[in-house]
Short mmCIF file of C-alpha atoms in Angstrom, two decimals:
data_model
loop_
_atom_site.label_atom_id
_atom_site.label_comp_id
_atom_site.label_asym_id
_atom_site.label_seq_id
_atom_site.Cartn_x
_atom_site.Cartn_y
_atom_site.Cartn_z
CA MET H 1 -40.15 55.80 100.72
CA SER H 2 -38.14 55.48 103.86
CA PRO H 3 -35.76 58.25 104.77
CA ALA H 4 -32.09 57.85 103.93
CA HIS H 5 -29.98 56.26 106.58
CA SER H 6 -26.24 56.65 107.11
CA THR H 7 -24.42 53.41 107.94
CA ARG H 8 -21.75 53.49 110.66
CA THR H 9 -19.49 50.43 111.00
CA SER H 10 -17.57 49.65 114.21
CA PRO H 11 -15.77 46.29 114.18
CA VAL H 12 -15.37 44.71 117.62
CA ALA H 13 -12.54 42.25 118.30
CA SER H 14 -13.66 38.97 119.85
CA PRO H 15 -11.91 38.07 123.16
CA VAL H 16 -10.19 34.69 123.37
CA LEU H 17 -10.33 34.00 127.12
CA THR H 18 -13.34 31.68 127.10
CA PRO H 19 -15.72 30.29 124.44
CA GLY H 20 -18.62 32.25 125.98
CA TRP H 21 -17.42 35.74 125.06
CA ASP H 22 -18.62 35.58 121.42
CA ASP H 23 -22.04 34.37 122.58
CA ILE H 24 -22.32 37.28 125.01
CA LEU H 25 -21.43 39.82 122.34
CA ALA H 26 -23.57 38.20 119.67
CA SER H 27 -26.62 38.19 121.93
CA SER H 28 -26.30 41.98 122.33
CA GLY H 29 -26.02 42.60 118.59
CA MET H 30 -22.34 43.58 118.73
CA LEU H 31 -21.26 40.73 116.42
CA THR H 32 -23.38 40.87 113.24
CA GLY H 33 -21.16 40.05 110.35
CA GLY H 34 -18.27 41.81 112.06
CA SER H 35 -20.06 45.16 112.47
CA ILE H 36 -22.66 46.95 114.52
CA GLY H 37 -25.97 47.29 112.71
CA THR H 38 -27.24 50.32 110.77
CA ILE H 39 -28.15 53.18 113.10
CA PRO H 40 -29.66 56.52 112.03
CA MET H 41 -27.33 59.42 112.55
CA GLY H 42 -28.52 61.88 115.15
CA GLY H 43 -31.72 59.96 115.96
CA PRO H 44 -32.82 58.53 119.27
CA GLY H 45 -31.65 55.08 118.14
CA SER H 46 -28.04 56.20 118.27
CA ARG H 47 -28.32 57.11 121.95
CA ILE H 48 -30.07 53.81 122.75
CA SER H 49 -27.46 51.83 120.81
CA THR H 50 -24.60 53.63 122.57
CA ALA H 51 -26.12 52.97 126.00
CA SER H 52 -26.70 49.29 125.12
CA THR H 53 -23.11 48.94 123.88
CA ASP H 54 -21.70 50.52 127.03
CA SER H 55 -23.74 48.26 129.30
CA THR H 56 -22.66 45.21 127.32
CA LEU H 57 -19.00 46.19 127.57
CA LEU H 58 -19.37 46.73 131.30
CA ALA H 59 -20.98 43.31 131.70
CA PHE H 60 -18.23 41.79 129.57
CA GLU H 61 -15.49 43.42 131.68
CA ALA H 62 -17.18 42.37 134.93
CA GLU H 63 -17.41 38.76 133.74
CA LYS H 64 -13.80 38.84 132.64
CA GLN H 65 -12.62 40.13 136.02
CA LYS H 66 -14.71 37.49 137.78
CA ILE H 67 -13.14 34.65 135.80
CA LEU H 68 -9.63 36.04 136.30
CA ALA H 69 -10.26 36.24 140.05
CA GLN H 70 -11.45 32.61 140.09
CA LEU H 71 -8.36 31.47 138.18
CA ALA H 72 -6.06 33.41 140.53
CA ASP H 73 -7.75 31.78 143.53
CA ILE H 74 -7.27 28.29 142.06
CA PHE H 75 -3.60 28.93 141.30
CA ASN H 76 -3.13 30.35 144.80
CA ARG H 77 -4.53 27.21 146.42
CA GLN H 78 -2.38 24.98 144.24
CA ASN H 79 0.70 27.04 145.10
CA PHE H 80 -0.14 26.68 148.80
CA LEU H 81 -0.24 22.88 148.46
CA LEU H 82 3.13 22.86 146.65
CA LEU H 83 4.84 25.03 149.26
CA ALA H 84 3.26 23.17 152.18
CA SER H 85 4.41 19.78 150.85
CA ARG H 86 7.93 21.06 150.32
CA SER H 87 8.09 22.59 153.79
CA LEU H 88 6.70 19.51 155.54
CA MET H 89 9.14 17.16 153.82
CA ALA H 90 12.16 19.43 154.33
CA PHE H 91 11.60 19.87 158.06
CA GLY H 92 10.98 16.25 159.04
CA ALA H 93 7.30 15.33 158.62
CA PRO H 94 6.97 11.50 158.62
CA LEU H 95 6.23 10.17 155.15
CA HIS H 96 3.69 7.59 156.35
CA ARG H 97 1.42 10.48 157.44
CA LEU H 98 2.42 13.09 154.85
CA GLU H 99 0.37 11.70 151.96
CA ALA H 100 -2.81 11.40 154.04
CA ASN H 101 -2.34 14.96 155.34
CA LEU H 102 -1.86 16.35 151.83
CA ILE H 103 -5.01 14.59 150.61
CA ALA H 104 -6.99 16.06 153.52
CA MET H 105 -5.61 19.54 152.73
CA ALA H 106 -6.60 19.23 149.06
CA LEU H 107 -10.16 18.19 150.00
CA ASN H 108 -10.46 21.08 152.45
CA LEU H 109 -9.22 23.59 149.87
CA ASP H 110 -11.46 22.09 147.15
CA VAL H 111 -8.51 21.30 144.88
CA GLU H 112 -8.56 18.21 142.67
CA ALA H 113 -5.15 16.66 143.26
CA THR H 114 -3.40 13.31 143.69
CA PHE H 115 -0.13 12.71 145.52
CA ALA H 116 2.71 10.18 145.40
CA VAL H 117 5.18 10.53 148.27
CA LEU H 118 8.66 9.02 148.11
CA PRO H 119 11.81 9.75 150.13
CA GLY H 120 13.11 13.12 148.92
CA ILE H 121 10.41 13.63 146.29
CA ILE H 122 6.66 14.29 146.04
CA LEU H 123 4.66 14.00 142.81
CA ILE H 124 1.57 16.24 142.78
CA THR H 125 -0.94 16.08 139.92
CA PHE H 126 -3.62 18.76 139.59
CA GLY H 127 -6.62 17.86 137.42
CA ASP H 128 -9.28 19.93 135.67
CA GLU H 129 -12.59 18.23 134.94
CA ASP H 130 -13.80 21.01 132.64
CA THR H 131 -10.86 20.80 130.24
CA ARG H 132 -10.04 17.14 130.99
CA SER H 133 -6.38 18.03 131.48
CA SER H 134 -3.85 17.65 134.26
CA GLU H 135 -0.53 19.09 135.37
CA THR H 136 2.10 17.17 137.33
CA TYR H 137 4.62 18.92 139.57
CA VAL H 138 7.75 17.35 141.07
CA VAL H 139 8.63 18.68 144.53
CA ARG H 140 12.20 17.85 145.51
CA SER H 141 13.69 18.51 148.92
CA VAL H 142 16.42 17.07 151.11
CA ALA H 143 14.71 15.53 154.12
CA GLY H 144 15.97 16.99 157.38
CA TYR H 145 14.81 17.62 160.93
CA ASP H 146 13.87 21.08 162.15
CA MET H 147 11.13 20.85 164.76
CA TYR H 148 10.87 24.62 165.18
CA ARG H 149 10.13 25.37 161.52
CA LEU H 150 8.01 22.21 161.21
CA GLY H 151 5.83 23.47 164.07
CA ARG H 152 5.45 26.88 162.41
CA THR H 153 4.44 25.18 159.16
CA ASN H 154 1.81 23.06 160.93
CA ARG H 155 0.36 26.11 162.66
CA THR H 156 0.11 27.99 159.36
CA ILE H 157 -1.63 25.06 157.67
CA ARG H 158 -4.15 24.73 160.50
CA ARG H 159 -4.92 28.46 160.40
CA VAL H 160 -5.54 28.32 156.64
CA LEU H 161 -7.75 25.23 156.84
CA LYS H 162 -9.79 26.80 159.66
CA SER H 163 -10.16 30.03 157.61
CA ARG H 164 -8.40 32.12 160.23
CA ILE H 165 -6.12 33.52 157.52
CA SER H 166 -6.49 33.62 153.75
CA VAL H 167 -4.73 31.23 151.40
CA GLY H 168 -2.63 34.09 150.05
CA GLN H 169 -1.45 34.96 153.54
CA GLY H 170 -0.68 31.29 154.13
CA VAL H 171 1.50 31.23 151.01
CA LYS H 172 3.44 34.25 152.26
CA ASN H 173 3.88 32.68 155.71
CA ILE H 174 5.28 29.42 154.33
CA GLU H 175 7.61 31.29 151.96
CA ARG H 176 8.86 33.23 154.98
CA ILE H 177 9.34 29.98 156.94
CA LEU H 178 11.34 28.40 154.10
CA ALA H 179 13.58 31.47 153.93
CA THR H 180 14.11 31.58 157.70
CA PRO H 181 17.54 30.33 158.85
CA PRO H 182 17.74 27.59 161.51
CA ILE H 183 16.89 28.73 165.02
CA TYR H 184 20.31 27.69 166.34
CA PRO H 185 23.56 29.09 164.86
CA TRP H 186 26.29 26.92 163.41
CA TRP H 187 28.51 27.03 166.48
CA ILE H 188 25.73 25.52 168.62
CA MET H 189 25.67 22.53 166.26
CA LEU H 190 29.43 22.12 166.60
CA LEU H 191 29.09 22.28 170.37
CA ASP H 192 26.44 19.55 170.21
CA TYR H 193 28.76 17.21 168.31
CA ILE H 194 31.57 17.82 170.80
CA VAL H 195 29.47 17.43 173.97
CA ILE H 196 27.57 14.34 172.78
CA SER H 197 30.73 12.56 171.63
CA PHE H 198 32.50 13.45 174.89
CA PHE H 199 29.81 12.19 177.28
CA ILE H 200 28.63 9.19 175.28
CA CYS H 201 32.10 7.63 175.43
CA PRO H 202 32.23 6.98 179.22
CA LEU H 203 28.46 6.52 179.62
CA PHE H 204 27.80 3.93 176.91
CA TRP H 205 31.18 2.28 176.30
CA ASN H 206 32.92 2.75 179.69
CA GLY H 207 35.73 4.75 178.13
CA SER H 208 38.33 6.63 180.07
CA TRP H 209 38.57 10.40 180.25
CA GLN H 210 41.38 10.22 177.74
CA ASP H 211 39.08 8.31 175.39
CA ALA H 212 36.38 10.92 175.99
CA GLY H 213 38.74 13.75 175.01
CA ALA H 214 39.71 11.96 171.78
CA SER H 215 36.03 11.31 171.06
CA ALA H 216 35.25 15.01 171.50
CA LEU H 217 37.98 15.86 168.99
CA LEU H 218 36.52 13.39 166.48
CA GLY H 219 33.05 14.78 167.12
CA LEU H 220 34.33 18.26 166.27
CA MET H 221 35.73 16.91 163.00
CA VAL H 222 32.38 15.30 162.12
CA GLY H 223 30.59 18.57 162.92
CA LEU H 224 32.87 20.51 160.59
CA LEU H 225 32.19 17.99 157.83
CA GLN H 226 28.46 18.44 158.46
CA LEU H 227 28.81 22.19 157.93
CA LEU H 228 30.75 21.49 154.74
CA ALA H 229 28.00 19.16 153.50
CA GLY H 230 25.38 21.85 154.15
CA ARG H 231 27.31 24.34 152.05
CA PHE H 232 28.22 22.06 149.10
CA ASN H 233 25.48 19.83 147.72
CA ASN H 234 27.91 17.63 145.80
CA TYR H 235 29.65 16.64 149.02
CA ALA H 236 26.40 16.02 150.94
CA ASN H 237 25.98 12.59 149.30
CA LEU H 238 29.41 11.53 150.59
CA PHE H 239 29.14 13.02 154.07
CA GLU H 240 28.37 9.85 156.05
CA VAL H 241 30.90 7.68 154.21
CA SER H 242 33.72 10.22 154.40
CA SER H 243 33.01 10.96 158.07
CA ALA H 244 33.14 7.30 159.06
CA PHE H 245 36.36 6.80 157.08
CA LEU H 246 38.14 9.81 158.61
CA VAL H 247 37.01 8.97 162.17
CA SER H 248 38.21 5.37 161.88
CA PHE H 249 41.50 6.52 160.30
CA VAL H 250 42.25 9.02 163.08
CA ALA H 251 41.20 6.51 165.76
CA ALA H 252 43.57 3.93 164.22
CA LEU H 253 46.41 6.45 164.43
CA LEU H 254 45.67 6.97 168.14
CA GLN H 255 45.05 3.33 169.05
CA ASN H 256 48.28 3.15 171.09
CA HIS H 257 46.85 5.80 173.43
CA VAL H 258 43.07 5.25 173.31
CA CYS H 259 40.62 2.39 172.77
CA PHE H 260 39.97 2.18 169.03
CA GLY H 261 36.42 0.77 169.22
CA THR H 262 35.22 3.12 171.95
CA VAL H 263 36.59 6.24 170.32
CA SER H 264 35.34 5.27 166.86
CA PHE H 265 31.76 4.67 167.96
CA ALA H 266 31.65 7.75 170.14
CA GLY H 267 33.01 9.94 167.35
CA ILE H 268 30.25 8.96 164.91
CA ALA H 269 27.46 8.67 167.50
CA MET H 270 25.58 11.53 165.87
CA LEU H 271 25.53 9.61 162.57
CA LEU H 272 24.05 6.38 163.95
CA PRO H 273 20.73 5.74 162.11
CA GLY H 274 18.49 5.16 165.11
CA LEU H 275 15.72 7.51 163.99
CA ALA H 276 15.98 6.36 160.38
CA LEU H 277 15.58 2.70 161.40
CA THR H 278 12.61 3.48 163.62
CA THR H 279 10.92 5.54 160.93
CA SER H 280 11.48 2.88 158.26
CA ILE H 281 9.89 0.19 160.43
CA ILE H 282 6.87 2.43 161.13
CA GLU H 283 6.46 3.16 157.41
CA MET H 284 6.56 -0.53 156.49
CA ALA H 285 4.09 -1.31 159.30
CA THR H 286 1.69 1.28 157.84
CA LYS H 287 2.03 -0.35 154.37
CA ASN H 288 4.21 2.40 152.90
CA MET H 289 6.52 -0.27 151.54
CA ILE H 290 8.49 1.80 149.03
CA SER H 291 9.52 4.62 151.37
CA GLY H 292 10.03 2.21 154.29
CA THR H 293 12.26 -0.12 152.30
CA VAL H 294 14.31 2.78 150.91
CA ARG H 295 14.88 4.21 154.41
CA LEU H 296 15.76 0.81 155.84
CA VAL H 297 18.33 0.02 153.16
CA PHE H 298 19.82 3.53 153.46
CA ALA H 299 20.07 3.22 157.25
CA LEU H 300 21.70 -0.22 157.13
CA CYS H 301 24.17 0.78 154.45
#
């Protein structure tokens, strides 16, 4: 007759992170009908079983931490791509090169992603071959021109791709760049509108000094409207139309004292779509027909 044994039951909850956890626990004898097997009380088997259970739990915890670290790294790289695309589009990166650059960044970071770049919007789809699933993110940003912050963004991206800084540090740098105010204060922008409108009148349209003074006044008005558009998003869509209307209206009121055509063109010189036309032609020449056509129609209208 075998000696009497005391049975000690210790149910172990099965983790739900990955399908492999149950297999790991079952292989160590921790999942046998929902309980640990029969162990003699006070015998050497109890010490062996306790040591085996502790080592299995340590292995389980180490594997769990490893998988969580891998997931955090993947999410970090995806977040870097999202922030980089937003920063590049907001600060004036040309769209005909933006998609190719984003694809190269995704390959370098070993992220499975596809991109669709349109004026003011970028669609980014991240795929997962293991789960056969995908997630699509919509990155919206008002396209502008800020060469200082665009240069800082490019330098951060190059440092990340060359492994000079970590992806996490790159994310922090781009977040800091997006939160940084423009390098020039608002009154410098107003001064630009005034000076450009003043000097462009006699240089390009042979206006008199009286015409130049009126043009500087209209340039100041356009600059103030630009500040208003930057503060209120609802007005930003009407900025160009309202500026042209007000400049032509004021110039018509002063037409007995100044040249209407000269003053009108000089007052809205900063709004003339020279860069937009050039960029649209380049985009259509590089077979980015959608973005090029949208920019061309917007510039002509």
